Short mmCIF file of N, CA, C and O in Angstrom, two decimals:
data_model
loop_
_atom_site.label_atom_id
_atom_site.label_comp_id
_atom_site.label_asym_id
_atom_site.label_seq_id
_atom_site.Cartn_x
_atom_site.Cartn_y
_atom_site.Cartn_z
N VAL A 1 -167.11 115.98 -50.55
CA VAL A 1 -166.34 115.51 -49.70
C VAL A 1 -167.38 114.29 -48.52
O VAL A 1 -167.59 113.63 -48.60
N GLU A 2 -167.63 115.90 -48.16
CA GLU A 2 -168.40 115.58 -46.60
C GLU A 2 -169.48 115.31 -47.27
O GLU A 2 -170.02 116.20 -46.81
N MET A 3 -170.26 114.39 -46.46
CA MET A 3 -171.82 114.00 -47.35
C MET A 3 -172.25 113.32 -45.77
O MET A 3 -171.64 112.09 -45.37
N PRO A 4 -173.34 113.49 -45.70
CA PRO A 4 -173.54 111.99 -44.54
C PRO A 4 -173.77 110.40 -44.99
O PRO A 4 -174.20 110.56 -46.50
N VAL A 5 -174.08 109.71 -44.27
CA VAL A 5 -173.80 108.34 -44.80
C VAL A 5 -173.03 108.05 -45.36
O VAL A 5 -171.97 107.29 -44.96
N LEU A 6 -172.50 108.42 -46.81
CA LEU A 6 -171.63 107.67 -47.80
C LEU A 6 -171.07 109.56 -47.97
O LEU A 6 -171.28 109.80 -48.80
N ASP A 7 -169.63 109.30 -47.48
CA ASP A 7 -169.24 110.75 -47.80
C ASP A 7 -168.29 110.46 -49.20
O ASP A 7 -168.89 109.27 -49.67
N GLY A 8 -167.73 111.27 -49.48
CA GLY A 8 -167.29 111.48 -51.24
C GLY A 8 -166.28 110.46 -51.41
O GLY A 8 -167.00 109.99 -53.11
N ILE A 9 -165.41 110.07 -50.77
CA ILE A 9 -164.59 109.27 -50.81
C ILE A 9 -165.40 108.07 -51.40
O ILE A 9 -164.72 106.86 -52.10
N GLY A 10 -165.73 107.94 -50.64
CA GLY A 10 -166.86 106.57 -50.72
C GLY A 10 -167.68 105.94 -51.37
O GLY A 10 -167.14 105.13 -52.07
N LEU A 11 -168.43 107.51 -52.03
CA LEU A 11 -169.33 106.81 -53.32
C LEU A 11 -167.77 107.14 -54.60
O LEU A 11 -168.21 106.03 -55.41
N TYR A 12 -166.73 107.76 -54.08
CA TYR A 12 -165.77 107.51 -55.19
C TYR A 12 -165.63 106.42 -55.57
O TYR A 12 -165.17 105.71 -56.45
N ASN A 13 -165.50 105.37 -54.66
CA ASN A 13 -164.86 103.88 -54.46
C ASN A 13 -165.43 103.08 -54.79
O ASN A 13 -165.28 102.03 -55.66
N ASN A 14 -167.32 103.28 -54.64
CA ASN A 14 -168.44 102.83 -55.29
C ASN A 14 -168.32 103.06 -56.66
O ASN A 14 -168.62 101.87 -57.65
N ILE A 15 -168.00 104.07 -57.47
CA ILE A 15 -167.75 104.16 -58.42
C ILE A 15 -167.02 103.58 -59.51
O ILE A 15 -167.12 102.93 -60.34
N LEU A 16 -165.74 103.73 -58.51
CA LEU A 16 -164.63 102.70 -59.15
C LEU A 16 -164.84 101.24 -58.88
O LEU A 16 -164.50 100.41 -60.03
N ARG A 17 -166.01 100.37 -58.23
CA ARG A 17 -166.28 99.13 -57.93
C ARG A 17 -167.03 99.34 -59.51
O ARG A 17 -166.76 97.75 -59.89
N ASP A 18 -167.94 99.87 -59.59
CA ASP A 18 -168.99 99.04 -60.35
C ASP A 18 -169.04 100.15 -61.51
O ASP A 18 -169.84 99.50 -62.74
N HIS A 19 -168.83 102.06 -61.79
CA HIS A 19 -168.48 101.60 -62.88
C HIS A 19 -166.78 102.55 -63.01
O HIS A 19 -167.02 103.66 -63.35
N SER A 20 -165.98 101.59 -63.23
CA SER A 20 -164.91 102.21 -63.20
C SER A 20 -164.37 102.88 -64.66
O SER A 20 -163.24 103.90 -64.61
N TYR A 21 -165.03 102.49 -65.72
CA TYR A 21 -164.85 103.83 -66.47
C TYR A 21 -165.17 105.15 -66.62
O TYR A 21 -164.72 106.08 -67.50
N LEU A 22 -165.63 105.64 -65.49
CA LEU A 22 -165.78 106.88 -64.99
C LEU A 22 -165.04 107.39 -63.93
O LEU A 22 -165.24 108.30 -63.68
N LYS A 23 -164.25 106.78 -63.47
CA LYS A 23 -163.69 107.34 -62.73
C LYS A 23 -162.63 108.87 -62.67
O LYS A 23 -162.07 109.13 -62.10
N ASP A 24 -162.46 109.01 -63.95
CA ASP A 24 -162.01 110.16 -64.52
C ASP A 24 -163.15 111.45 -64.70
O ASP A 24 -161.96 112.65 -65.20
N ARG A 25 -164.38 111.23 -64.57
CA ARG A 25 -165.07 112.13 -64.50
C ARG A 25 -165.92 112.70 -63.00
O ARG A 25 -167.23 113.10 -63.16
N VAL A 26 -165.63 112.59 -62.40
CA VAL A 26 -165.42 112.97 -61.19
C VAL A 26 -164.97 114.30 -60.77
O VAL A 26 -163.74 114.42 -60.43
N ILE A 27 -165.75 115.06 -60.68
CA ILE A 27 -165.21 116.39 -60.04
C ILE A 27 -165.26 116.44 -58.14
O ILE A 27 -166.65 116.23 -57.55
N PHE A 28 -164.62 116.70 -57.57
CA PHE A 28 -165.63 116.61 -55.77
C PHE A 28 -165.03 118.06 -55.62
O PHE A 28 -164.85 119.20 -56.01
N ILE A 29 -166.38 117.90 -54.63
CA ILE A 29 -166.64 119.61 -54.36
C ILE A 29 -166.85 119.44 -52.79
O ILE A 29 -167.60 118.89 -52.40
N SER A 30 -165.95 120.44 -52.02
CA SER A 30 -166.35 120.71 -50.42
C SER A 30 -166.24 122.02 -49.81
O SER A 30 -165.67 122.20 -50.68
N GLY A 31 -166.92 122.01 -48.90
CA GLY A 31 -166.43 123.58 -48.17
C GLY A 31 -166.11 123.33 -46.98
O GLY A 31 -165.33 124.32 -46.07
N SER A 32 -165.64 122.40 -46.31
CA SER A 32 -164.64 121.98 -45.50
C SER A 32 -164.08 120.95 -45.27
O SER A 32 -163.82 120.10 -44.34
N ALA A 33 -163.52 120.74 -46.30
CA ALA A 33 -162.69 119.50 -46.37
C ALA A 33 -161.09 119.96 -45.69
O ALA A 33 -160.57 121.01 -45.83
N THR A 34 -160.58 118.50 -44.49
CA THR A 34 -159.74 118.99 -43.99
C THR A 34 -158.02 118.75 -45.06
O THR A 34 -157.96 118.18 -46.34
N GLU A 35 -157.50 119.00 -45.02
CA GLU A 35 -155.65 118.89 -45.55
C GLU A 35 -155.90 117.33 -45.66
O GLU A 35 -154.92 117.69 -47.08
N ASP A 36 -155.80 116.48 -45.01
CA ASP A 36 -155.82 115.43 -44.98
C ASP A 36 -156.64 114.51 -46.78
O ASP A 36 -155.87 113.78 -46.89
N ARG A 37 -157.72 115.19 -45.98
CA ARG A 37 -158.52 114.71 -47.07
C ARG A 37 -158.22 115.66 -48.60
O ARG A 37 -158.15 114.88 -49.69
N LEU A 38 -157.99 116.20 -48.96
CA LEU A 38 -157.68 117.57 -49.94
C LEU A 38 -156.02 117.14 -50.63
O LEU A 38 -156.02 116.70 -51.60
N SER A 39 -155.09 116.24 -49.41
CA SER A 39 -154.09 116.04 -49.97
C SER A 39 -154.23 114.27 -50.33
O SER A 39 -153.55 114.36 -51.65
N SER A 40 -155.48 113.44 -50.11
CA SER A 40 -155.65 112.11 -50.46
C SER A 40 -156.19 112.77 -52.27
O SER A 40 -155.98 111.73 -52.92
N LEU A 41 -156.82 113.16 -52.28
CA LEU A 41 -157.34 113.54 -53.20
C LEU A 41 -156.15 113.71 -54.54
O LEU A 41 -156.55 113.70 -55.85
N GLY A 42 -155.07 114.87 -53.84
CA GLY A 42 -154.07 115.28 -54.73
C GLY A 42 -153.34 113.96 -55.48
O GLY A 42 -152.87 113.84 -56.31
N LEU A 43 -153.41 112.79 -54.14
CA LEU A 43 -152.25 111.76 -54.46
C LEU A 43 -153.41 111.19 -55.45
O LEU A 43 -152.87 110.22 -56.12
N MET A 44 -154.52 110.71 -55.43
CA MET A 44 -155.21 109.57 -56.36
C MET A 44 -155.40 111.11 -57.76
O MET A 44 -156.35 109.90 -58.40
N LYS A 45 -154.50 112.28 -57.87
CA LYS A 45 -155.16 112.78 -58.81
C LYS A 45 -156.41 113.57 -59.63
O LYS A 45 -156.74 112.95 -60.37
N GLN A 46 -157.63 113.89 -58.67
CA GLN A 46 -158.55 113.35 -58.91
C GLN A 46 -159.17 115.46 -58.59
O GLN A 46 -158.10 116.02 -58.20
N ARG A 47 -160.01 115.60 -59.72
CA ARG A 47 -160.13 117.15 -59.48
C ARG A 47 -160.80 117.85 -58.61
O ARG A 47 -161.81 116.82 -58.39
N TYR A 48 -159.97 118.48 -57.59
CA TYR A 48 -161.75 119.23 -56.53
C TYR A 48 -161.34 120.58 -56.73
O TYR A 48 -160.83 121.40 -57.34
N LEU A 49 -162.67 121.44 -56.16
CA LEU A 49 -162.92 122.32 -55.59
C LEU A 49 -163.48 122.81 -54.39
O LEU A 49 -164.13 121.61 -54.09
N VAL A 50 -162.71 123.76 -53.93
CA VAL A 50 -163.21 124.44 -52.74
C VAL A 50 -163.51 125.36 -52.21
O VAL A 50 -163.68 125.96 -53.46
N LYS A 51 -165.08 125.15 -51.80
CA LYS A 51 -166.11 126.42 -51.36
C LYS A 51 -165.56 127.39 -50.88
O LYS A 51 -164.74 127.28 -49.35
N PRO A 52 -165.37 128.49 -50.79
CA PRO A 52 -165.95 128.99 -52.17
C PRO A 52 -165.46 129.28 -53.20
O PRO A 52 -164.08 129.24 -53.43
N PHE A 53 -166.25 129.12 -54.17
CA PHE A 53 -165.12 128.70 -55.66
C PHE A 53 -165.88 129.66 -56.84
O PHE A 53 -167.61 130.15 -56.48
N LYS A 54 -165.26 130.10 -57.89
CA LYS A 54 -166.27 130.45 -59.25
C LYS A 54 -166.51 129.86 -60.21
O LYS A 54 -166.43 128.59 -60.12
N ILE A 55 -167.76 130.39 -60.24
CA ILE A 55 -167.96 129.39 -61.56
C ILE A 55 -167.82 128.91 -62.46
O ILE A 55 -168.03 127.84 -62.76
N SER A 56 -167.14 130.15 -62.69
CA SER A 56 -166.07 130.34 -64.40
C SER A 56 -164.76 128.34 -63.79
O SER A 56 -164.78 128.20 -65.30
N HIS A 57 -164.27 128.77 -62.91
CA HIS A 57 -163.57 127.31 -62.36
C HIS A 57 -164.10 126.10 -62.46
O HIS A 57 -163.84 124.91 -63.22
N LEU A 58 -165.74 126.13 -62.00
CA LEU A 58 -166.37 124.88 -61.96
C LEU A 58 -166.88 124.59 -63.53
O LEU A 58 -166.61 123.31 -64.61
N LEU A 59 -167.08 125.64 -64.43
CA LEU A 59 -167.14 125.08 -65.75
C LEU A 59 -166.14 124.66 -66.43
O LEU A 59 -166.14 124.03 -67.35
N ASN A 60 -164.69 125.58 -66.51
CA ASN A 60 -163.89 124.83 -67.03
C ASN A 60 -163.31 123.86 -66.35
O ASN A 60 -163.07 122.98 -67.75
N MET A 61 -163.57 123.35 -64.96
CA MET A 61 -163.44 122.05 -65.12
C MET A 61 -164.06 120.80 -65.86
O MET A 61 -163.69 119.97 -66.36
N ALA A 62 -165.15 121.38 -65.50
CA ALA A 62 -166.47 120.49 -66.04
C ALA A 62 -166.38 120.29 -67.34
O ALA A 62 -166.17 119.16 -68.30
N GLU A 63 -165.60 121.28 -68.80
CA GLU A 63 -165.52 121.26 -69.61
C GLU A 63 -164.53 120.45 -69.78
O GLU A 63 -164.15 119.07 -71.03
N GLU A 64 -163.16 120.23 -69.26
CA GLU A 64 -161.82 119.06 -69.33
C GLU A 64 -162.47 117.95 -68.71
O GLU A 64 -161.79 116.84 -69.79
N VAL A 65 -163.61 117.52 -68.12
CA VAL A 65 -163.92 116.46 -67.48
C VAL A 65 -165.00 115.52 -68.72
O VAL A 65 -164.72 114.69 -69.15
N LEU A 66 -165.15 116.28 -69.48
CA LEU A 66 -166.57 116.06 -70.75
C LEU A 66 -165.86 116.27 -71.92
O LEU A 66 -166.31 115.43 -72.87
N LYS A 67 -164.55 116.44 -72.10
CA LYS A 67 -164.17 116.27 -73.29
C LYS A 67 -162.78 115.39 -73.58
O LYS A 67 -162.66 114.83 -74.36
N ASP A 68 -162.61 114.68 -72.28
CA ASP A 68 -161.57 113.54 -72.15
C ASP A 68 -162.79 111.92 -72.75
O ASP A 68 -164.21 111.83 -72.13
N GLU A 69 -162.27 111.54 -73.43
CA GLU A 69 -163.58 110.43 -73.98
C GLU A 69 -163.35 109.29 -72.82
O GLU A 69 -162.26 109.16 -72.39
N PRO A 70 -164.83 108.76 -72.77
CA PRO A 70 -164.20 108.34 -71.21
C PRO A 70 -164.19 106.68 -71.77
O PRO A 70 -164.46 105.92 -72.79
N GLU A 71 -163.59 105.40 -71.30
CA GLU A 71 -163.18 104.30 -71.87
C GLU A 71 -164.21 103.34 -71.88
O GLU A 71 -163.96 102.64 -73.08
N ALA A 72 -165.25 103.75 -71.48
CA ALA A 72 -166.23 102.93 -72.11
C ALA A 72 -168.12 103.61 -71.92
O ALA A 72 -167.90 104.40 -71.48
N THR A 73 -168.54 103.45 -72.61
CA THR A 73 -170.05 104.04 -73.03
C THR A 73 -170.95 103.60 -72.23
O THR A 73 -171.00 102.23 -71.75
N LEU A 74 -172.04 104.94 -71.64
CA LEU A 74 -173.00 103.88 -71.06
C LEU A 74 -174.33 103.53 -72.01
O LEU A 74 -173.89 104.30 -73.19
N ASN A 75 -174.34 102.57 -71.52
CA ASN A 75 -175.88 102.16 -72.89
C ASN A 75 -177.29 102.16 -71.79
O ASN A 75 -177.30 101.90 -70.85
#
């Protein structure tokens, strides 16, 4: 979520603008996200993990993301 120059929310907004079919394939990961940011991710219905997390949680979440078909395919 918190990155230099462009934060995760900004990156997600760019994904929405340029590759909207990937909107449900994003997993946010943060070690220092504020309650406001986490709340906004929940309101956006986005998947997220807060560090530290178990690798099994990441793998389960990635499996969820990958089982869903995107609206368009990459060519």
